[in-house]
Structure formats: C-alpha cells, structure tokens
Amino acid sequence: MAYMEPDAYGAMHGDGAPVTLSAADEQKHLLSYAPLVKRIVRQLNSQVAGAIDRDDMEQIGLMGLLEALRRYGEPDAAFGSYASLRIRGAILDELRRQDWRPRAVRQHSHKLRDAVRELTRKLGREPSEQDIITGLGLTPEAYQAYQLDESAESIASFDEVLQDSVGHDSAPSPEEQLMVRRSLEQALRGLDEREQRVVQMYYEFELSYKEIAAVLDLTDARVCQLNKAALGKMKAVLKST
C-alpha cells in the first residue's frame, strides 16, 4: 500500500462514477494483478502462523481484488494501492471470522503484554529486546512469537482505521483521496526515520518482516516492535483527524 505516493488511493473516472468492466476485462485484470495478491499473502502468511492455508489466503485475496475491480472500474496507475487495501482487508476479515488466535494464545499474549508494561515501569524506560527476554525469562523464539502476535493485532486494528478512512462501498472520491493523503502525511511526519522506513517497506513495497530485518540489519522481533509502535502512532493521528 503506497503511503508515499501522492495519489495513493486511486481516482474516479470521467463524471465521478466507476467504469463497469466486462467479465472478460475482469478476468484480464485479475490475471494482471494476481502477483499483487501473492505478495500480500506472502507478507501476511509470515505473521499469522499458518492459521489459514496459503492457497486459501490467495483465493480470499483474489475475491478482494475482484471486489476492488468492481468498485473502482478500469484500473489506472493508482489502482494497485486501492486494491492492496481491499485484498488485505478481505484476508484480515477472514482471519478475524475464524478467530485465528486460540484463546490460550490470546491469554498468554495478554499476560506477556502486562509483564512488559510492569518491566517498563520498573526500569523507568522502554525495555530493550534483551531486557524483555532476560526479565521475563523468555527464549528468543518465544519473544519473536509474542512480537508477531502483537504486531498482527496492530496491523488488523490499523487496517480497520484505513478502511474507515477510504470508505467501504465505493472507490474514494477526489476529495476523500485528498483528505486521506493529508492525514497519512501528517501521521508519517510523527514517526522517526526508522519507523518511517519500516512502514514504507511493509506497506509500499510489501516486504515481510524477515526481509525488512535483513535490509535494516535488525532482528525480526525488533522490526515487529518498530512496526507496532509506528502503527499505534499513525492510528492515533488518523482517528483524531
């Protein structure tokens, strides 16, 4: 999802109404944008621990793509950004519908979250990755799983705010595009440089945490932490605008 692009949310066509596509055109565009679906599925699949079979995720993503085509009309240069949001939304909706995190996992995550808050109060600062691993007696693998779980929650929550920002039933009008673009620019300005890079690589270039970690020379868990912090800040800004 191209946060950095000036026309990131698409444009209406002609007199402001989407152009209706023929069945043949829909199939052509589905094939053309199928790699986008695969990239988003690959990205999300690494964060949901196989809760949905990858092939099933791709089918759900293709349905999101088809819905985007029918709402938007003939794709233009900005369609990919609009479609990305719809594809991700369709997959995240299905994950929520299936309650993809077992209750025991959710309860364990909440306990760890409370423990991290207590550690933060005790230290008087934001604990480092090593502080948390040592202070809570976690293995690096357990910490990684905790960060992925926390980040997945943040992503789902943030995407809901974005869905609300651009509307659910049609492609955004030029006025809505401008408002959302300005809100996102304002939200991005509130991030530090490294958080901006993580958000850009995750949403614009659709890289996985492992790929971002390799680029920035960080651990996967640290990338999760940065993404969660960035999305929290941006969500607060978007909700206030």
PDB file of C-alpha atoms in Angstrom:
ATOM      1  CA  MET A   1       0.000   0.000   0.000  1.00  0.00           C
ATOM      2  CA  ALA A   2       1.837   3.048  -1.298  1.00  0.00           C
ATOM      3  CA  TYR A   3       1.771   5.535   1.554  1.00  0.00           C
ATOM      4  CA  MET A   4       4.482   7.614  -0.056  1.00  0.00           C
ATOM      5  CA  GLU A   5       2.758   8.083  -3.397  1.00  0.00           C
ATOM      6  CA  PRO A   6       0.899  11.377  -3.912  1.00  0.00           C
ATOM      7  CA  ASP A   7      -2.151   9.715  -5.465  1.00  0.00           C
ATOM      8  CA  ALA A   8      -2.120   6.616  -3.318  1.00  0.00           C
ATOM      9  CA  TYR A   9      -5.841   5.958  -3.204  1.00  0.00           C
ATOM     10  CA  GLY A  10      -6.930   5.997  -6.826  1.00  0.00           C
ATOM     11  CA  ALA A  11      -9.159   8.285  -8.824  1.00  0.00           C
ATOM     12  CA  MET A  12     -12.724   8.308 -10.008  1.00  0.00           C
ATOM     13  CA  HIS A  13     -13.287   8.111 -13.742  1.00  0.00           C
ATOM     14  CA  GLY A  14     -14.975  10.570 -16.064  1.00  0.00           C
ATOM     15  CA  ASP A  15     -18.014  12.101 -14.374  1.00  0.00           C
ATOM     16  CA  GLY A  16     -17.127  10.569 -10.990  1.00  0.00           C
ATOM     17  CA  ALA A  17     -18.656   7.093 -11.423  1.00  0.00           C
ATOM     18  CA  PRO A  18     -16.599   3.913 -11.759  1.00  0.00           C
ATOM     19  CA  VAL A  19     -16.472   2.316 -15.201  1.00  0.00           C
ATOM     20  CA  THR A  20     -18.251  -1.058 -15.294  1.00  0.00           C
ATOM     21  CA  LEU A  21     -15.969  -3.819 -16.540  1.00  0.00           C
ATOM     22  CA  SER A  22     -16.969  -6.762 -18.729  1.00  0.00           C
ATOM     23  CA  ALA A  23     -16.399 -10.305 -17.488  1.00  0.00           C
ATOM     24  CA  ALA A  24     -13.523 -10.644 -19.963  1.00  0.00           C
ATOM     25  CA  ASP A  25     -11.907  -7.442 -18.691  1.00  0.00           C
ATOM     26  CA  GLU A  26     -12.305  -8.589 -15.088  1.00  0.00           C
ATOM     27  CA  GLN A  27     -10.503 -11.854 -15.871  1.00  0.00           C
ATOM     28  CA  LYS A  28      -7.740  -9.972 -17.681  1.00  0.00           C
ATOM     29  CA  HIS A  29      -7.170  -7.615 -14.750  1.00  0.00           C
ATOM     30  CA  LEU A  30      -7.391 -10.451 -12.204  1.00  0.00           C
ATOM     31  CA  LEU A  31      -4.527 -12.174 -14.007  1.00  0.00           C
ATOM     32  CA  SER A  32      -2.601  -8.923 -14.292  1.00  0.00           C
ATOM     33  CA  TYR A  33      -2.862  -8.134 -10.566  1.00  0.00           C
ATOM     34  CA  ALA A  34      -2.523 -11.736  -9.308  1.00  0.00           C
ATOM     35  CA  PRO A  35       1.165 -11.126  -8.398  1.00  0.00           C
ATOM     36  CA  LEU A  36      -0.020  -8.352  -6.063  1.00  0.00           C
ATOM     37  CA  VAL A  37      -2.253 -10.854  -4.273  1.00  0.00           C
ATOM     38  CA  LYS A  38       0.650 -13.307  -3.966  1.00  0.00           C
ATOM     39  CA  ARG A  39       2.934 -10.635  -2.495  1.00  0.00           C
ATOM     40  CA  ILE A  40       0.368  -9.628   0.120  1.00  0.00           C
ATOM     41  CA  VAL A  41      -0.357 -13.262   1.013  1.00  0.00           C
ATOM     42  CA  ARG A  42       3.362 -13.993   1.371  1.00  0.00           C
ATOM     43  CA  GLN A  43       3.711 -10.957   3.627  1.00  0.00           C
ATOM     44  CA  LEU A  44       0.724 -11.757   5.838  1.00  0.00           C
ATOM     45  CA  ASN A  45       1.362 -15.506   5.918  1.00  0.00           C
ATOM     46  CA  SER A  46       4.582 -14.985   7.864  1.00  0.00           C
ATOM     47  CA  GLN A  47       2.628 -13.205  10.601  1.00  0.00           C
ATOM     48  CA  VAL A  48      -0.360 -15.482  11.183  1.00  0.00           C
ATOM     49  CA  ALA A  49       1.482 -18.746  11.834  1.00  0.00           C
ATOM     50  CA  GLY A  50      -0.325 -20.760   9.156  1.00  0.00           C
ATOM     51  CA  ALA A  51      -3.784 -20.009  10.563  1.00  0.00           C
ATOM     52  CA  ILE A  52      -5.163 -20.242   7.017  1.00  0.00           C
ATOM     53  CA  ASP A  53      -3.719 -22.372   4.237  1.00  0.00           C
ATOM     54  CA  ARG A  54      -1.727 -20.218   1.826  1.00  0.00           C
ATOM     55  CA  ASP A  55      -3.795 -21.316  -1.187  1.00  0.00           C
ATOM     56  CA  ASP A  56      -6.969 -20.384   0.688  1.00  0.00           C
ATOM     57  CA  MET A  57      -5.481 -16.997   1.541  1.00  0.00           C
ATOM     58  CA  GLU A  58      -4.754 -16.421  -2.138  1.00  0.00           C
ATOM     59  CA  GLN A  59      -8.342 -17.288  -3.072  1.00  0.00           C
ATOM     60  CA  ILE A  60      -9.662 -14.863  -0.448  1.00  0.00           C
ATOM     61  CA  GLY A  61      -7.219 -12.225  -1.708  1.00  0.00           C
ATOM     62  CA  LEU A  62      -8.422 -12.741  -5.298  1.00  0.00           C
ATOM     63  CA  MET A  63     -12.003 -12.199  -4.148  1.00  0.00           C
ATOM     64  CA  GLY A  64     -10.844  -8.959  -2.505  1.00  0.00           C
ATOM     65  CA  LEU A  65      -9.167  -7.993  -5.781  1.00  0.00           C
ATOM     66  CA  LEU A  66     -12.345  -8.740  -7.741  1.00  0.00           C
ATOM     67  CA  GLU A  67     -14.373  -6.606  -5.330  1.00  0.00           C
ATOM     68  CA  ALA A  68     -11.841  -3.784  -5.756  1.00  0.00           C
ATOM     69  CA  LEU A  69     -12.138  -4.001  -9.563  1.00  0.00           C
ATOM     70  CA  ARG A  70     -15.936  -3.855  -9.413  1.00  0.00           C
ATOM     71  CA  ARG A  71     -15.905  -0.838  -7.118  1.00  0.00           C
ATOM     72  CA  TYR A  72     -13.100   1.018  -8.849  1.00  0.00           C
ATOM     73  CA  GLY A  73     -13.654   0.305 -12.508  1.00  0.00           C
ATOM     74  CA  GLU A  74     -10.913   0.345 -15.153  1.00  0.00           C
ATOM     75  CA  PRO A  75      -7.554   0.237 -13.324  1.00  0.00           C
ATOM     76  CA  ASP A  76      -5.193   3.179 -13.646  1.00  0.00           C
ATOM     77  CA  ALA A  77      -1.758   3.912 -12.186  1.00  0.00           C
ATOM     78  CA  ALA A  78      -3.186   4.334  -8.666  1.00  0.00           C
ATOM     79  CA  PHE A  79      -5.378   1.214  -8.640  1.00  0.00           C
ATOM     80  CA  GLY A  80      -2.719  -1.021  -7.093  1.00  0.00           C
ATOM     81  CA  SER A  81      -2.737   0.980  -3.866  1.00  0.00           C
ATOM     82  CA  TYR A  82      -6.519   0.861  -3.622  1.00  0.00           C
ATOM     83  CA  ALA A  83      -6.579  -2.853  -4.432  1.00  0.00           C
ATOM     84  CA  SER A  84      -3.895  -3.613  -1.832  1.00  0.00           C
ATOM     85  CA  LEU A  85      -6.103  -2.249   0.917  1.00  0.00           C
ATOM     86  CA  ARG A  86      -9.091  -4.314  -0.265  1.00  0.00           C
ATOM     87  CA  ILE A  87      -7.036  -7.500  -0.627  1.00  0.00           C
ATOM     88  CA  ARG A  88      -5.509  -7.141   2.816  1.00  0.00           C
ATOM     89  CA  GLY A  89      -8.912  -6.268   4.275  1.00  0.00           C
ATOM     90  CA  ALA A  90     -10.523  -9.391   2.800  1.00  0.00           C
ATOM     91  CA  ILE A  91      -7.820 -11.648   4.260  1.00  0.00           C
ATOM     92  CA  LEU A  92      -7.841  -9.971   7.672  1.00  0.00           C
ATOM     93  CA  ASP A  93     -11.653 -10.151   7.784  1.00  0.00           C
ATOM     94  CA  GLU A  94     -11.461 -13.914   7.226  1.00  0.00           C
ATOM     95  CA  LEU A  95      -8.786 -14.290   9.889  1.00  0.00           C
ATOM     96  CA  ARG A  96     -10.983 -12.451  12.380  1.00  0.00           C
ATOM     97  CA  ARG A  97     -14.015 -14.502  11.338  1.00  0.00           C
ATOM     98  CA  GLN A  98     -12.118 -17.734  12.030  1.00  0.00           C
ATOM     99  CA  ASP A  99     -10.815 -16.378  15.357  1.00  0.00           C
ATOM    100  CA  TRP A 100      -7.341 -17.373  14.180  1.00  0.00           C
ATOM    101  CA  ARG A 101      -5.666 -16.996  17.571  1.00  0.00           C
ATOM    102  CA  PRO A 102      -6.724 -19.744  20.012  1.00  0.00           C
ATOM    103  CA  ARG A 103      -7.933 -18.480  23.386  1.00  0.00           C
ATOM    104  CA  ALA A 104      -4.889 -19.899  25.181  1.00  0.00           C
ATOM    105  CA  VAL A 105      -2.598 -17.993  22.794  1.00  0.00           C
ATOM    106  CA  ARG A 106      -4.529 -14.751  23.360  1.00  0.00           C
ATOM    107  CA  GLN A 107      -4.412 -15.190  27.133  1.00  0.00           C
ATOM    108  CA  HIS A 108      -0.669 -15.886  27.044  1.00  0.00           C
ATOM    109  CA  SER A 109      -0.127 -12.813  24.861  1.00  0.00           C
ATOM    110  CA  HIS A 110      -2.096 -10.634  27.281  1.00  0.00           C
ATOM    111  CA  LYS A 111      -0.042 -11.917  30.230  1.00  0.00           C
ATOM    112  CA  LEU A 112       3.190 -11.133  28.419  1.00  0.00           C
ATOM    113  CA  ARG A 113       1.884  -7.685  27.498  1.00  0.00           C
ATOM    114  CA  ASP A 114       1.120  -6.962  31.168  1.00  0.00           C
ATOM    115  CA  ALA A 115       4.563  -8.246  32.165  1.00  0.00           C
ATOM    116  CA  VAL A 116       6.252  -5.971  29.616  1.00  0.00           C
ATOM    117  CA  ARG A 117       4.322  -2.986  30.985  1.00  0.00           C
ATOM    118  CA  GLU A 118       5.403  -3.871  34.529  1.00  0.00           C
ATOM    119  CA  LEU A 119       9.009  -4.203  33.367  1.00  0.00           C
ATOM    120  CA  THR A 120       8.747  -0.789  31.685  1.00  0.00           C
ATOM    121  CA  ARG A 121       7.560   0.772  34.943  1.00  0.00           C
ATOM    122  CA  LYS A 122      10.321  -0.975  36.881  1.00  0.00           C
ATOM    123  CA  LEU A 123      13.068   0.168  34.506  1.00  0.00           C
ATOM    124  CA  GLY A 124      11.657   3.662  34.033  1.00  0.00           C
ATOM    125  CA  ARG A 125      12.186   3.374  30.281  1.00  0.00           C
ATOM    126  CA  GLU A 126      11.191   1.354  27.252  1.00  0.00           C
ATOM    127  CA  PRO A 127      12.799  -2.083  27.703  1.00  0.00           C
ATOM    128  CA  SER A 128      15.096  -3.387  25.004  1.00  0.00           C
ATOM    129  CA  GLU A 129      14.612  -6.749  23.354  1.00  0.00           C
ATOM    130  CA  GLN A 130      17.271  -8.250  25.621  1.00  0.00           C
ATOM    131  CA  ASP A 131      15.669  -6.634  28.693  1.00  0.00           C
ATOM    132  CA  ILE A 132      12.382  -8.377  27.896  1.00  0.00           C
ATOM    133  CA  ILE A 133      13.961 -11.743  27.109  1.00  0.00           C
ATOM    134  CA  THR A 134      16.013 -11.672  30.313  1.00  0.00           C
ATOM    135  CA  GLY A 135      13.442 -10.026  32.574  1.00  0.00           C
ATOM    136  CA  LEU A 136      10.581 -12.317  31.556  1.00  0.00           C
ATOM    137  CA  GLY A 137      12.677 -15.460  31.186  1.00  0.00           C
ATOM    138  CA  LEU A 138      11.741 -15.909  27.524  1.00  0.00           C
ATOM    139  CA  THR A 139      13.602 -17.733  24.809  1.00  0.00           C
ATOM    140  CA  PRO A 140      14.368 -15.645  21.690  1.00  0.00           C
ATOM    141  CA  GLU A 141      11.817 -17.802  19.834  1.00  0.00           C
ATOM    142  CA  ALA A 142       9.094 -17.090  22.409  1.00  0.00           C
ATOM    143  CA  TYR A 143       9.836 -13.373  22.235  1.00  0.00           C
ATOM    144  CA  GLN A 144       9.628 -13.479  18.454  1.00  0.00           C
ATOM    145  CA  ALA A 145       6.236 -15.229  18.616  1.00  0.00           C
ATOM    146  CA  TYR A 146       4.996 -12.634  21.110  1.00  0.00           C
ATOM    147  CA  GLN A 147       6.073  -9.750  18.866  1.00  0.00           C
ATOM    148  CA  LEU A 148       4.460 -11.320  15.793  1.00  0.00           C
ATOM    149  CA  ASP A 149       1.219 -11.805  17.685  1.00  0.00           C
ATOM    150  CA  GLU A 150       1.222  -8.237  18.994  1.00  0.00           C
ATOM    151  CA  SER A 151       2.088  -6.835  15.572  1.00  0.00           C
ATOM    152  CA  ALA A 152      -0.657  -8.818  13.832  1.00  0.00           C
ATOM    153  CA  GLU A 153      -3.188  -7.277  16.224  1.00  0.00           C
ATOM    154  CA  SER A 154      -1.841  -3.807  15.468  1.00  0.00           C
ATOM    155  CA  ILE A 155      -1.957  -4.369  11.715  1.00  0.00           C
ATOM    156  CA  ALA A 156      -5.572  -5.571  11.826  1.00  0.00           C
ATOM    157  CA  SER A 157      -6.566  -2.631  14.012  1.00  0.00           C
ATOM    158  CA  PHE A 158      -4.719  -0.118  11.833  1.00  0.00           C
ATOM    159  CA  ASP A 159      -6.190  -1.530   8.627  1.00  0.00           C
ATOM    160  CA  GLU A 160      -9.687  -1.094  10.098  1.00  0.00           C
ATOM    161  CA  VAL A 161      -8.948   2.610  10.580  1.00  0.00           C
ATOM    162  CA  LEU A 162      -7.719   2.844   6.984  1.00  0.00           C
ATOM    163  CA  GLN A 163     -10.833   1.058   5.722  1.00  0.00           C
ATOM    164  CA  ASP A 164     -12.944   3.610   7.571  1.00  0.00           C
ATOM    165  CA  SER A 165     -10.844   6.434   6.129  1.00  0.00           C
ATOM    166  CA  VAL A 166     -11.382   5.474   2.489  1.00  0.00           C
ATOM    167  CA  GLY A 167     -14.935   4.146   2.805  1.00  0.00           C
ATOM    168  CA  HIS A 168     -16.267   0.633   2.272  1.00  0.00           C
ATOM    169  CA  ASP A 169     -18.719   0.841  -0.600  1.00  0.00           C
ATOM    170  CA  SER A 170     -17.003   2.631  -3.470  1.00  0.00           C
ATOM    171  CA  ALA A 171     -13.719   3.941  -4.766  1.00  0.00           C
ATOM    172  CA  PRO A 172     -12.771   7.142  -2.926  1.00  0.00           C
ATOM    173  CA  SER A 173     -13.796  10.489  -4.401  1.00  0.00           C
ATOM    174  CA  PRO A 174     -11.072  13.056  -5.200  1.00  0.00           C
ATOM    175  CA  GLU A 175     -11.999  14.939  -2.018  1.00  0.00           C
ATOM    176  CA  GLU A 176     -11.677  11.771   0.083  1.00  0.00           C
ATOM    177  CA  GLN A 177      -8.347  10.966  -1.566  1.00  0.00           C
ATOM    178  CA  LEU A 178      -7.008  14.397  -0.638  1.00  0.00           C
ATOM    179  CA  MET A 179      -8.215  14.146   2.961  1.00  0.00           C
ATOM    180  CA  VAL A 180      -6.759  10.664   3.477  1.00  0.00           C
ATOM    181  CA  ARG A 181      -3.480  11.617   1.795  1.00  0.00           C
ATOM    182  CA  ARG A 182      -3.071  14.659   4.028  1.00  0.00           C
ATOM    183  CA  SER A 183      -3.944  12.617   7.123  1.00  0.00           C
ATOM    184  CA  LEU A 184      -1.388   9.945   6.215  1.00  0.00           C
ATOM    185  CA  GLU A 185       1.288  12.556   5.519  1.00  0.00           C
ATOM    186  CA  GLN A 186       0.607  14.110   8.901  1.00  0.00           C
ATOM    187  CA  ALA A 187       0.730  10.696  10.580  1.00  0.00           C
ATOM    188  CA  LEU A 188       4.006   9.809   8.861  1.00  0.00           C
ATOM    189  CA  ARG A 189       5.632  13.058   9.979  1.00  0.00           C
ATOM    190  CA  GLY A 190       5.074  11.960  13.568  1.00  0.00           C
ATOM    191  CA  LEU A 191       7.325   8.906  13.094  1.00  0.00           C
ATOM    192  CA  ASP A 192      11.070   8.779  13.452  1.00  0.00           C
ATOM    193  CA  GLU A 193      13.175   7.901  10.412  1.00  0.00           C
ATOM    194  CA  ARG A 194      13.489   4.197  11.160  1.00  0.00           C
ATOM    195  CA  GLU A 195       9.753   3.812  11.831  1.00  0.00           C
ATOM    196  CA  GLN A 196       9.014   5.558   8.526  1.00  0.00           C
ATOM    197  CA  ARG A 197      11.291   3.143   6.690  1.00  0.00           C
ATOM    198  CA  VAL A 198       9.643   0.116   8.287  1.00  0.00           C
ATOM    199  CA  VAL A 199       6.144   1.377   7.401  1.00  0.00           C
ATOM    200  CA  GLN A 200       7.226   2.191   3.852  1.00  0.00           C
ATOM    201  CA  MET A 201       8.847  -1.191   3.267  1.00  0.00           C
ATOM    202  CA  TYR A 202       5.933  -3.068   4.830  1.00  0.00           C
ATOM    203  CA  TYR A 203       3.050  -1.252   3.136  1.00  0.00           C
ATOM    204  CA  GLU A 204       4.522   0.257  -0.018  1.00  0.00           C
ATOM    205  CA  PHE A 205       6.967  -2.475  -1.011  1.00  0.00           C
ATOM    206  CA  GLU A 206       5.087  -5.310   0.759  1.00  0.00           C
ATOM    207  CA  LEU A 207       8.215  -6.830   2.285  1.00  0.00           C
ATOM    208  CA  SER A 208       7.955  -9.402   5.053  1.00  0.00           C
ATOM    209  CA  TYR A 209       9.424  -8.756   8.491  1.00  0.00           C
ATOM    210  CA  LYS A 210      12.337 -11.074   7.694  1.00  0.00           C
ATOM    211  CA  GLU A 211      13.129  -9.107   4.532  1.00  0.00           C
ATOM    212  CA  ILE A 212      12.868  -5.752   6.339  1.00  0.00           C
ATOM    213  CA  ALA A 213      15.098  -7.074   9.120  1.00  0.00           C
ATOM    214  CA  ALA A 214      17.751  -8.030   6.556  1.00  0.00           C
ATOM    215  CA  VAL A 215      17.642  -4.571   4.932  1.00  0.00           C
ATOM    216  CA  LEU A 216      17.857  -2.679   8.240  1.00  0.00           C
ATOM    217  CA  ASP A 217      20.208  -5.173   9.933  1.00  0.00           C
ATOM    218  CA  LEU A 218      17.745  -5.787  12.774  1.00  0.00           C
ATOM    219  CA  THR A 219      16.106  -8.853  14.265  1.00  0.00           C
ATOM    220  CA  ASP A 220      12.635  -9.843  13.068  1.00  0.00           C
ATOM    221  CA  ALA A 221      11.320  -9.144  16.571  1.00  0.00           C
ATOM    222  CA  ARG A 222      12.729  -5.597  16.534  1.00  0.00           C
ATOM    223  CA  VAL A 223      11.058  -4.929  13.183  1.00  0.00           C
ATOM    224  CA  CYS A 224       7.766  -6.167  14.686  1.00  0.00           C
ATOM    225  CA  GLN A 225       8.270  -3.798  17.608  1.00  0.00           C
ATOM    226  CA  LEU A 226       9.011  -0.807  15.367  1.00  0.00           C
ATOM    227  CA  ASN A 227       6.038  -1.541  13.121  1.00  0.00           C
ATOM    228  CA  LYS A 228       3.694  -1.859  16.075  1.00  0.00           C
ATOM    229  CA  ALA A 229       4.904   1.440  17.563  1.00  0.00           C
ATOM    230  CA  ALA A 230       4.612   3.222  14.208  1.00  0.00           C
ATOM    231  CA  LEU A 231       1.110   1.919  13.515  1.00  0.00           C
ATOM    232  CA  GLY A 232      -0.004   2.910  17.005  1.00  0.00           C
ATOM    233  CA  LYS A 233       1.173   6.489  16.446  1.00  0.00           C
ATOM    234  CA  MET A 234      -0.394   6.685  12.967  1.00  0.00           C
ATOM    235  CA  LYS A 235      -3.658   5.204  14.165  1.00  0.00           C
ATOM    236  CA  ALA A 236      -3.931   7.851  16.877  1.00  0.00           C
ATOM    237  CA  VAL A 237      -3.381  10.614  14.310  1.00  0.00           C
ATOM    238  CA  LEU A 238      -5.881   9.157  11.806  1.00  0.00           C
ATOM    239  CA  LYS A 239      -8.553   8.771  14.496  1.00  0.00           C
ATOM    240  CA  SER A 240      -8.123  12.401  15.536  1.00  0.00           C
ATOM    241  CA  THR A 241      -8.498  13.815  12.008  1.00  0.00           C
TER     242      THR A 241
END
